[in-house]
Amino acid sequence: MIDYIHNLYRAGATAMPYRPTMLARTSILALAVAFGRSDARAQTPSTAPGVVPPTAAYIGESADTDADALPRWRVEDESGRMLWIHMAAPPADRPSFWAEIERAIDSWNDVPGLPLSFRSTGNPRAADVRFRWTRRFGANQAGTTDWKTDGEGWLASAVVTLAVEHADGTPMSDEFLLLVALHELGHVVGLPHSGNPADVMHPGNRSRRLSERDVRSAQRLYTHGDTVSAGAP
């Protein structure tokens, strides 16, 4: 398993109130790209696993994660909303690059009670969410999600960028890509970071399955208030 540094994550706009037309970025950092390597900084008292007491959901655990402060997609009715995803052509040297991302999409589509679902489209102009790749990031990170909101504060589009290689040129394994894709899709939904390492939305995600807290947090985000689409998020 790849080791992560938890205390260097840049929280970005998930720690700020959302404003109309704001472009926000989240990212997942990954260091120690050699399997089995550890880093002492990952165990500092303020960030070591288990510091944050687990609750039923991490939505509402702090002012920064209150549902009113988080972005959401507009859902017009009880039938839910389809979010169309377009994936760029894969790297020439890795034609199956998007296979694990499709598995991550299936995991989020299986969340009960979430009024969002994802489906692929070959038309980039029709996409709500675009996936693209970069060879590697300059910093020690594996993926980013950029949001854009409309004039009323609702999420309008998202761009997810995933690295093909770690910062040192080591290829991302399929397993690692699944971890990153699960996490970044959580940001696409609108979820913030969790402080519990058992959750996919922990910045150093090591879980290949959504936790109960991930599921409940996504449900809570979209059942906040009288109706899903009442007022701006």
Coordinates of N, CA and C in Angstrom, one line a residue:
M1 N 0.8 -1.2 0.0 CA 0.0 0.0 0.0 C 0.9 1.2 0.0
I2 N 0.5 2.2 -0.8 CA 1.2 3.4 -0.8 C 1.0 4.3 0.4
D3 N 2.0 4.8 1.0 CA 1.9 5.7 2.1 C 1.6 7.1 1.7
Y4 N 0.9 7.8 2.6 CA 0.5 9.1 2.3 C 0.9 10.1 3.4
I5 N 1.1 11.3 3.1 CA 1.3 12.4 4.1 C 0.0 13.1 4.3
H6 N -0.6 13.0 5.5 CA -1.9 13.6 5.7 C -1.8 15.1 6.0
N7 N -0.8 15.6 6.6 CA -0.8 16.9 7.1 C -0.4 18.0 6.1
L8 N -0.2 17.6 4.9 CA 0.2 18.6 3.9 C -0.9 18.9 2.9
Y9 N -2.1 18.3 3.1 CA -3.2 18.5 2.2 C -3.6 20.0 2.2
R10 N -3.8 20.5 0.9 CA -4.2 21.9 0.8 C -5.7 21.8 0.7
A11 N -6.4 22.3 1.7 CA -7.9 22.2 1.8 C -8.6 23.0 0.7
G12 N -8.0 24.1 0.2 CA -8.6 24.9 -0.8 C -10.0 25.4 -0.4
A13 N -10.9 25.5 -1.4 CA -12.2 26.1 -1.2 C -13.1 25.3 -0.4
T14 N -12.8 24.1 -0.1 CA -13.7 23.3 0.8 C -13.8 23.9 2.2
A15 N -12.8 24.8 2.5 CA -12.8 25.4 3.8 C -13.3 26.9 3.8
M16 N -13.9 27.3 2.6 CA -14.4 28.6 2.5 C -15.8 28.6 2.1
P17 N -16.6 29.7 2.5 CA -18.0 29.8 2.0 C -18.0 29.8 0.5
Y18 N -19.0 29.2 -0.1 CA -19.1 29.2 -1.6 C -19.8 30.5 -2.0
R19 N -19.3 31.1 -3.1 CA -19.9 32.3 -3.7 C -20.2 32.0 -5.2
P20 N -21.1 32.7 -5.7 CA -21.5 32.5 -7.1 C -20.2 32.6 -8.0
T21 N -20.2 31.7 -9.1 CA -19.2 31.7 -10.1 C -17.8 31.5 -9.5
M22 N -17.7 31.0 -8.3 CA -16.3 30.7 -7.8 C -15.8 29.4 -8.4
L23 N -14.5 29.4 -8.8 CA -13.8 28.3 -9.2 C -13.0 27.7 -8.1
A24 N -13.2 26.5 -7.7 CA -12.5 26.0 -6.5 C -11.8 24.7 -6.9
R25 N -10.7 24.4 -6.1 CA -9.9 23.2 -6.4 C -9.7 22.5 -5.1
T26 N -9.8 21.2 -5.3 CA -9.4 20.2 -4.2 C -8.4 19.3 -4.8
S27 N -7.7 18.6 -3.9 CA -6.7 17.7 -4.4 C -6.4 16.7 -3.4
I28 N -5.9 15.5 -3.9 CA -5.4 14.5 -2.9 C -3.9 14.3 -3.1
L29 N -3.2 14.4 -2.0 CA -1.7 14.4 -2.0 C -1.3 13.0 -1.8
A30 N -0.2 12.6 -2.5 CA 0.3 11.2 -2.3 C 1.8 11.3 -2.3
L31 N 2.5 10.9 -1.3 CA 3.9 10.8 -1.2 C 4.3 9.3 -0.9
A32 N 5.6 9.1 -0.9 CA 6.1 7.7 -0.6 C 5.6 6.8 -1.7
V33 N 5.9 7.0 -2.9 CA 5.4 6.3 -4.0 C 5.9 4.8 -4.1
A34 N 6.9 4.5 -3.4 CA 7.4 3.1 -3.4 C 6.5 2.4 -2.4
F35 N 6.1 1.2 -2.7 CA 5.2 0.4 -1.8 C 5.9 0.1 -0.5
G36 N 5.2 0.4 0.6 CA 5.8 0.0 1.9 C 6.6 1.1 2.5
R37 N 6.8 2.2 1.9 CA 7.6 3.2 2.5 C 6.8 4.1 3.3
S38 N 7.3 4.6 4.5 CA 6.5 5.4 5.4 C 7.2 6.7 5.5
D39 N 6.5 7.7 6.1 CA 7.0 9.0 6.4 C 6.5 9.4 7.8
A40 N 7.5 9.8 8.6 CA 7.2 10.1 10.0 C 6.2 11.3 10.1
R41 N 6.2 12.2 9.1 CA 5.3 13.3 9.2 C 3.8 12.9 9.1
A42 N 3.6 11.7 8.6 CA 2.2 11.3 8.5 C 1.6 10.9 9.9
Q43 N 2.4 10.9 10.9 CA 1.9 10.5 12.2 C 2.0 11.6 13.2
T44 N 2.0 12.8 12.8 CA 2.1 14.0 13.7 C 0.8 14.0 14.6
P45 N 0.8 14.4 15.8 CA -0.3 14.3 16.7 C -1.6 14.9 16.1
S46 N -1.5 16.0 15.3 CA -2.7 16.7 14.8 C -3.3 16.0 13.7
T47 N -2.6 15.0 13.0 CA -3.1 14.4 11.8 C -3.0 12.9 11.8
A48 N -2.6 12.3 12.8 CA -2.4 10.9 12.9 C -3.8 10.2 12.8
P49 N -3.9 9.0 12.1 CA -5.2 8.4 12.0 C -5.9 8.2 13.4
G50 N -7.2 8.4 13.4 CA -8.0 8.1 14.6 C -8.2 9.3 15.5
V51 N -7.5 10.5 15.1 CA -7.6 11.6 16.0 C -9.1 12.2 16.0
V52 N -9.7 12.2 14.8 CA -11.1 12.7 14.7 C -12.1 11.6 15.1
P53 N -12.9 11.8 16.2 CA -13.8 10.8 16.6 C -14.8 10.5 15.5
P54 N -15.1 9.3 15.2 CA -16.0 9.0 14.1 C -17.5 9.3 14.5
T55 N -18.2 9.9 13.6 CA -19.7 10.2 13.9 C -20.4 9.5 12.7
A56 N -21.7 9.7 12.8 CA -22.6 9.1 11.7 C -22.3 9.6 10.3
A57 N -21.8 10.9 10.3 CA -21.5 11.5 9.0 C -20.5 12.7 9.3
Y58 N -19.7 13.0 8.3 CA -18.8 14.1 8.5 C -19.3 15.5 8.0
I59 N -20.5 15.4 7.4 CA -21.2 16.7 7.1 C -21.7 17.3 8.4
G60 N -21.3 18.5 8.7 CA -21.8 19.1 9.9 C -20.8 18.9 11.1
E61 N -19.7 18.3 10.9 CA -18.8 18.1 12.0 C -18.1 19.4 12.4
S62 N -18.0 20.3 11.5 CA -17.5 21.7 11.8 C -18.2 22.7 10.9
A63 N -17.9 24.0 11.2 CA -18.5 25.0 10.4 C -18.2 24.9 9.0
D64 N -16.9 24.4 8.7 CA -16.5 24.3 7.3 C -17.2 23.2 6.5
T65 N -17.8 22.2 7.3 CA -18.5 21.1 6.6 C -20.0 21.2 6.9
D66 N -20.5 22.3 7.3 CA -21.9 22.4 7.4 C -22.5 22.4 6.0
A67 N -23.7 21.8 5.8 CA -24.3 21.6 4.5 C -24.5 22.9 3.8
D68 N -24.8 24.0 4.6 CA -25.0 25.3 4.0 C -23.8 25.9 3.3
A69 N -22.6 25.4 3.8 CA -21.3 26.0 3.3 C -20.8 25.2 2.2
L70 N -21.4 24.1 1.8 CA -20.9 23.2 0.8 C -21.6 23.3 -0.6
P71 N -20.9 23.0 -1.7 CA -21.5 23.1 -3.0 C -22.4 21.9 -3.2
R72 N -23.4 22.1 -4.0 CA -24.3 21.0 -4.4 C -24.8 21.2 -5.9
W73 N -25.1 20.1 -6.5 CA -25.7 20.2 -7.8 C -27.2 20.5 -7.7
R74 N -27.8 21.3 -8.6 CA -29.2 21.5 -8.5 C -30.0 20.2 -9.0
V75 N -30.9 19.8 -8.2 CA -31.7 18.7 -8.5 C -33.2 19.2 -8.6
E76 N -33.8 19.1 -9.7 CA -35.1 19.7 -10.0 C -36.2 18.9 -9.4
D77 N -36.2 17.6 -9.4 CA -37.3 16.8 -8.9 C -36.9 15.6 -8.3
E78 N -37.8 14.8 -7.8 CA -37.5 13.5 -7.1 C -36.9 12.5 -7.9
S79 N -37.0 12.6 -9.2 CA -36.4 11.6 -10.1 C -34.8 11.7 -10.1
G80 N -34.3 12.8 -9.6 CA -32.9 12.9 -9.5 C -32.3 13.6 -10.7
R81 N -31.0 13.6 -10.7 CA -30.3 14.3 -11.8 C -29.2 13.4 -12.4
M82 N -29.1 13.3 -13.7 CA -28.0 12.6 -14.3 C -26.9 13.6 -14.6
L83 N -25.7 13.2 -14.2 CA -24.5 14.0 -14.5 C -23.7 13.3 -15.6
W84 N -23.5 14.0 -16.7 CA -22.8 13.3 -17.8 C -21.3 13.5 -17.7
I85 N -20.6 12.5 -17.9 CA -19.1 12.5 -17.7 C -18.5 12.2 -19.1
H86 N -17.5 13.0 -19.4 CA -16.7 12.8 -20.6 C -15.2 12.5 -20.2
M87 N -14.7 11.5 -20.7 CA -13.3 11.1 -20.4 C -12.4 11.4 -21.7
A88 N -11.3 12.1 -21.5 CA -10.4 12.4 -22.6 C -9.8 11.1 -23.1
A89 N -9.3 11.1 -24.3 CA -8.6 9.9 -24.8 C -7.5 9.5 -23.8
P90 N -7.4 8.2 -23.5 CA -6.4 7.8 -22.5 C -4.9 8.0 -23.0
P91 N -4.0 7.9 -22.2 CA -2.6 8.0 -22.6 C -2.3 6.9 -23.6
A92 N -1.5 7.2 -24.6 CA -1.2 6.2 -25.7 C -0.5 5.0 -25.1
D93 N 0.3 5.2 -24.0 CA 1.0 4.0 -23.4 C 0.1 3.3 -22.4
R94 N -1.1 3.7 -22.2 CA -1.9 3.1 -21.2 C -3.4 3.2 -21.6
P95 N -3.8 2.4 -22.6 CA -5.1 2.5 -23.2 C -6.2 2.2 -22.2
S96 N -6.0 1.4 -21.1 CA -7.0 1.1 -20.2 C -7.0 2.0 -19.0
F97 N -6.5 3.2 -19.1 CA -6.3 4.1 -18.0 C -7.6 4.4 -17.3
W98 N -8.7 4.5 -18.0 CA -10.0 4.9 -17.4 C -10.8 3.7 -16.8
A99 N -10.3 2.5 -16.9 CA -11.0 1.4 -16.4 C -11.3 1.5 -14.9
E100 N -10.4 1.9 -14.1 CA -10.6 2.0 -12.6 C -11.5 3.1 -12.3
I101 N -11.4 4.2 -13.1 CA -12.3 5.3 -12.9 C -13.8 4.9 -13.2
E102 N -14.0 4.0 -14.1 CA -15.4 3.5 -14.4 C -15.8 2.7 -13.2
R103 N -14.9 2.0 -12.6 CA -15.3 1.2 -11.3 C -15.7 2.2 -10.2
A104 N -14.9 3.3 -10.1 CA -15.3 4.3 -9.1 C -16.6 4.9 -9.3
I105 N -16.9 5.2 -10.6 CA -18.2 5.7 -11.0 C -19.3 4.8 -10.6
D106 N -19.1 3.5 -10.8 CA -20.1 2.5 -10.4 C -20.4 2.5 -8.9
S107 N -19.3 2.7 -8.1 CA -19.5 2.7 -6.7 C -20.3 3.9 -6.2
W108 N -20.1 5.0 -6.8 CA -20.9 6.2 -6.4 C -22.4 6.1 -7.0
N109 N -22.5 5.4 -8.1 CA -23.9 5.2 -8.6 C -24.7 4.3 -7.8
D110 N -24.0 3.5 -7.0 CA -24.7 2.5 -6.1 C -25.1 3.1 -4.8
V111 N -24.8 4.3 -4.5 CA -25.2 4.9 -3.2 C -26.7 5.1 -3.1
P112 N -27.4 4.5 -2.2 CA -28.8 4.6 -2.1 C -29.2 6.0 -1.6
G113 N -30.3 6.5 -2.2 CA -30.8 7.8 -1.7 C -30.1 9.0 -2.2
L114 N -29.0 8.8 -3.0 CA -28.3 10.0 -3.5 C -29.0 10.4 -4.9
P115 N -29.5 11.6 -5.0 CA -30.3 12.0 -6.2 C -29.4 12.4 -7.4
L116 N -28.2 11.8 -7.4 CA -27.3 12.0 -8.5 C -26.9 10.7 -9.1
S117 N -26.6 10.6 -10.4 CA -26.1 9.4 -11.0 C -25.2 9.9 -12.1
F118 N -24.2 9.1 -12.4 CA -23.2 9.4 -13.4 C -23.3 8.5 -14.6
R119 N -23.2 9.1 -15.8 CA -23.2 8.3 -17.1 C -22.2 8.9 -18.0
S120 N -21.6 8.1 -18.8 CA -20.5 8.5 -19.7 C -21.2 9.1 -21.0
T121 N -20.5 10.1 -21.6 CA -20.9 10.6 -22.9 C -19.7 10.8 -23.8
G122 N -19.8 10.6 -25.0 CA -18.7 10.8 -26.0 C -18.6 12.3 -26.4
N123 N -19.6 13.1 -26.0 CA -19.6 14.5 -26.4 C -19.1 15.4 -25.3
P124 N -17.9 15.9 -25.4 CA -17.4 16.8 -24.3 C -18.3 18.0 -24.0
R125 N -19.0 18.5 -25.1 CA -19.8 19.7 -24.9 C -21.0 19.4 -24.1
A126 N -21.4 18.1 -24.0 CA -22.6 17.8 -23.3 C -22.3 17.4 -21.8
A127 N -21.0 17.4 -21.5 CA -20.6 16.8 -20.2 C -20.7 17.9 -19.1
D128 N -21.2 17.4 -17.9 CA -21.2 18.2 -16.7 C -19.8 18.0 -16.0
V129 N -19.2 16.9 -16.2 CA -18.0 16.5 -15.5 C -17.0 16.0 -16.6
R130 N -15.8 16.6 -16.6 CA -14.8 16.1 -17.6 C -13.6 15.5 -16.8
F131 N -13.2 14.4 -17.2 CA -12.0 13.7 -16.7 C -10.9 13.9 -17.7
R132 N -9.8 14.3 -17.2 CA -8.6 14.4 -18.1 C -7.4 13.9 -17.3
W133 N -6.3 13.7 -18.0 CA -5.1 13.2 -17.3 C -3.9 14.1 -17.5
T134 N -3.0 14.0 -16.7 CA -1.7 14.7 -16.8 C -0.6 13.7 -16.5
R135 N 0.5 13.8 -17.1 CA 1.6 12.9 -16.9 C 2.0 12.8 -15.4
R136 N 2.2 13.9 -14.8 CA 2.4 14.0 -13.4 C 2.2 15.4 -12.9
F137 N 1.9 15.6 -11.6 CA 1.8 17.0 -11.1 C 3.2 17.4 -10.6
G138 N 3.4 18.7 -10.6 CA 4.7 19.2 -10.0 C 4.8 19.0 -8.6
A139 N 3.7 19.1 -7.8 CA 3.7 18.8 -6.4 C 3.4 17.3 -6.2
N140 N 3.4 16.9 -4.9 CA 3.2 15.5 -4.6 C 1.7 15.3 -4.5
Q141 N 1.0 15.2 -5.6 CA -0.4 15.0 -5.5 C -0.8 14.1 -6.7
A142 N -1.9 13.4 -6.6 CA -2.3 12.4 -7.5 C -3.5 12.8 -8.3
G143 N -4.3 13.7 -7.8 CA -5.5 14.2 -8.5 C -6.1 15.5 -8.0
T144 N -6.8 16.2 -8.8 CA -7.4 17.4 -8.4 C -8.9 17.5 -9.0
T145 N -9.7 18.2 -8.3 CA -11.1 18.4 -8.8 C -11.3 19.9 -8.8
D146 N -11.7 20.5 -9.9 CA -12.0 21.9 -10.1 C -13.5 22.1 -10.3
W147 N -14.1 22.9 -9.4 CA -15.5 23.1 -9.5 C -15.8 24.5 -10.1
K148 N -16.9 24.7 -10.7 CA -17.4 26.0 -11.1 C -18.8 26.1 -10.7
T149 N -19.2 27.2 -10.1 CA -20.6 27.4 -9.7 C -21.3 28.4 -10.7
D150 N -22.6 28.3 -10.7 CA -23.4 29.3 -11.5 C -23.7 30.5 -10.7
G151 N -24.5 31.4 -11.3 CA -24.8 32.7 -10.6 C -25.6 32.6 -9.3
E152 N -26.2 31.4 -9.1 CA -27.0 31.2 -7.9 C -26.2 30.4 -6.8
G153 N -25.0 30.0 -7.2 CA -24.2 29.2 -6.2 C -24.3 27.7 -6.3
W154 N -25.1 27.2 -7.3 CA -25.1 25.8 -7.5 C -23.9 25.3 -8.3
L155 N -23.5 24.1 -8.1 CA -22.4 23.6 -9.0 C -22.9 23.5 -10.4
A156 N -22.0 24.0 -11.3 CA -22.3 24.1 -12.7 C -21.5 23.1 -13.6
S157 N -20.3 22.8 -13.1 CA -19.4 21.9 -13.9 C -18.2 21.5 -13.0
A158 N -17.6 20.5 -13.4 CA -16.4 20.0 -12.6 C -15.4 19.4 -13.6
V159 N -14.1 19.6 -13.3 CA -13.1 19.0 -14.1 C -12.2 18.2 -13.1
V160 N -12.0 16.9 -13.4 CA -11.2 16.0 -12.6 C -9.9 15.7 -13.4
T161 N -8.8 16.0 -12.8 CA -7.5 15.7 -13.4 C -6.7 14.6 -12.6
L162 N -6.4 13.6 -13.2 CA -5.6 12.5 -12.6 C -4.3 12.3 -13.2
A163 N -3.3 12.0 -12.3 CA -1.9 11.8 -12.8 C -1.7 10.4 -13.3
V164 N -0.9 10.3 -14.3 CA -0.5 8.9 -14.8 C 0.6 8.4 -14.0
E165 N 1.5 9.3 -13.5 CA 2.6 8.9 -12.8 C 2.8 9.7 -11.5
H166 N 3.5 9.1 -10.5 CA 3.8 9.8 -9.3 C 4.9 10.9 -9.6
A167 N 5.2 11.7 -8.7 CA 6.1 12.8 -8.9 C 7.5 12.3 -9.3
D168 N 7.9 11.1 -8.9 CA 9.2 10.6 -9.2 C 9.2 9.8 -10.5
G169 N 8.1 9.8 -11.2 CA 8.0 9.1 -12.5 C 7.5 7.6 -12.4
T170 N 7.2 7.2 -11.2 CA 6.7 5.8 -11.0 C 5.2 5.8 -11.5
P171 N 4.9 4.8 -12.3 CA 3.5 4.7 -12.8 C 2.5 4.5 -11.7
M172 N 1.4 5.2 -11.8 CA 0.3 4.9 -10.8 C -0.3 3.5 -11.1
S173 N -0.4 2.7 -10.1 CA -1.0 1.4 -10.2 C -2.5 1.5 -10.4
D174 N -3.1 0.5 -11.0 CA -4.6 0.5 -11.1 C -5.3 0.7 -9.8
E175 N -4.8 0.0 -8.8 CA -5.3 0.0 -7.4 C -5.3 1.5 -6.9
F176 N -4.1 2.1 -7.1 CA -4.0 3.5 -6.7 C -4.9 4.4 -7.4
L177 N -5.1 4.2 -8.7 CA -6.0 5.1 -9.5 C -7.4 5.0 -8.9
L178 N -7.8 3.8 -8.6 CA -9.2 3.6 -8.0 C -9.3 4.4 -6.7
L179 N -8.3 4.4 -5.8 CA -8.4 5.1 -4.6 C -8.6 6.6 -4.9
V180 N -7.8 7.1 -5.8 CA -7.8 8.5 -6.1 C -9.2 8.9 -6.8
A181 N -9.6 8.1 -7.7 CA -10.9 8.4 -8.4 C -12.1 8.4 -7.5
L182 N -12.1 7.4 -6.6 CA -13.2 7.4 -5.6 C -13.2 8.7 -4.8
H183 N -12.1 9.1 -4.4 CA -12.0 10.4 -3.6 C -12.4 11.6 -4.4
E184 N -11.9 11.7 -5.6 CA -12.2 12.9 -6.4 C -13.6 12.9 -6.8
L185 N -14.2 11.8 -7.1 CA -15.7 11.8 -7.4 C -16.5 12.2 -6.2
G186 N -16.0 11.9 -5.0 CA -16.7 12.5 -3.8 C -16.7 14.0 -3.8
H187 N -15.6 14.6 -4.2 CA -15.5 16.0 -4.4 C -16.5 16.5 -5.4
V188 N -16.6 15.8 -6.5 CA -17.5 16.1 -7.6 C -19.0 16.2 -7.0
V189 N -19.3 15.2 -6.2 CA -20.6 15.2 -5.5 C -20.8 16.4 -4.7
G190 N -19.7 16.9 -4.1 CA -19.8 18.1 -3.2 C -19.2 17.9 -1.8
L191 N -18.7 16.7 -1.6 CA -18.3 16.3 -0.3 C -16.9 17.0 0.1
P192 N -16.8 17.4 1.4 CA -15.5 17.9 1.8 C -14.6 16.7 2.3
H193 N -13.5 17.0 2.9 CA -12.7 16.0 3.4 C -13.2 15.5 4.8
S194 N -12.9 14.3 5.0 CA -13.2 13.6 6.3 C -11.9 13.5 7.1
G195 N -11.9 13.6 8.4 CA -10.8 13.4 9.2 C -10.5 12.0 9.6
N196 N -11.4 11.1 9.2 CA -11.3 9.7 9.6 C -10.7 8.9 8.5
P197 N -9.6 8.2 8.7 CA -8.9 7.5 7.6 C -9.6 6.3 7.1
A198 N -10.8 5.9 7.7 CA -11.6 4.8 7.2 C -12.5 5.3 6.0
D199 N -12.6 6.6 5.9 CA -13.5 7.1 4.8 C -12.7 7.4 3.5
V200 N -13.4 7.2 2.4 CA -12.8 7.5 1.1 C -12.5 9.0 1.0
M201 N -13.2 9.8 1.7 CA -13.0 11.3 1.6 C -11.9 11.7 2.6
H202 N -11.2 10.8 3.2 CA -9.9 11.2 3.9 C -8.9 11.6 2.9
P203 N -8.1 12.7 3.1 CA -7.2 13.1 2.1 C -6.1 12.1 1.8
G204 N -5.9 11.1 2.6 CA -5.0 10.0 2.4 C -5.7 8.7 2.2
N205 N -6.7 8.7 1.3 CA -7.6 7.6 1.2 C -6.8 6.3 0.9
R206 N -7.2 5.2 1.6 CA -6.6 3.9 1.4 C -7.8 2.9 1.2
S207 N -9.0 3.3 1.1 CA -10.1 2.4 1.1 C -10.6 2.3 -0.4
R208 N -10.9 1.1 -0.8 CA -11.5 0.8 -2.1 C -13.0 0.8 -2.1
R209 N -13.6 1.0 -0.9 CA -15.0 1.0 -0.8 C -15.5 2.2 0.0
L210 N -16.6 2.7 -0.4 CA -17.2 3.9 0.3 C -17.6 3.4 1.7
S211 N -17.3 4.2 2.7 CA -17.7 3.8 4.1 C -19.1 4.2 4.3
E212 N -19.6 3.8 5.5 CA -21.0 4.2 5.8 C -21.1 5.7 6.0
R213 N -20.0 6.3 6.5 CA -19.9 7.7 6.7 C -19.9 8.5 5.4
D214 N -19.2 7.9 4.4 CA -19.2 8.5 3.1 C -20.6 8.5 2.5
V215 N -21.3 7.4 2.6 CA -22.7 7.3 2.1 C -23.6 8.2 2.8
R216 N -23.6 8.2 4.2 CA -24.5 9.1 4.9 C -24.2 10.5 4.7
S217 N -23.0 10.9 4.5 CA -22.6 12.3 4.3 C -23.2 12.8 3.0
A218 N -23.0 11.9 1.9 CA -23.6 12.3 0.6 C -25.1 12.4 0.7
Q219 N -25.7 11.5 1.4 CA -27.2 11.6 1.5 C -27.6 12.8 2.3
R220 N -26.9 13.1 3.4 CA -27.2 14.3 4.2 C -27.0 15.6 3.4
L221 N -26.0 15.7 2.5 CA -25.8 16.9 1.7 C -27.0 17.2 0.8
Y222 N -27.6 16.1 0.3 CA -28.7 16.3 -0.6 C -30.1 16.2 0.0
T223 N -30.2 16.0 1.3 CA -31.5 16.0 1.9 C -31.5 17.1 2.9
H224 N -30.6 18.0 2.9 CA -30.5 19.2 3.8 C -31.6 20.2 3.3
G225 N -32.4 20.7 4.3 CA -33.4 21.6 4.0 C -34.7 20.9 3.6
D226 N -35.7 21.7 3.3 CA -37.1 21.2 3.0 C -37.1 20.4 1.7
T227 N -36.4 20.9 0.7 CA -36.4 20.1 -0.6 C -34.9 20.3 -1.1
V228 N -34.6 19.3 -2.0 CA -33.2 19.3 -2.5 C -32.9 20.6 -3.3
S229 N -33.9 21.1 -4.0 CA -33.6 22.2 -4.9 C -34.1 23.6 -4.4
A230 N -34.5 23.6 -3.1 CA -35.0 24.9 -2.5 C -33.9 25.8 -2.2
G231 N -33.8 26.9 -2.9 CA -32.7 27.9 -2.6 C -31.4 27.4 -3.1
A232 N -30.4 28.4 -3.0 CA -29.0 28.1 -3.4 C -28.4 27.3 -2.3
P233 N -27.4 26.5 -2.6 CA -26.7 25.7 -1.5 C -25.9 26.6 -0.7

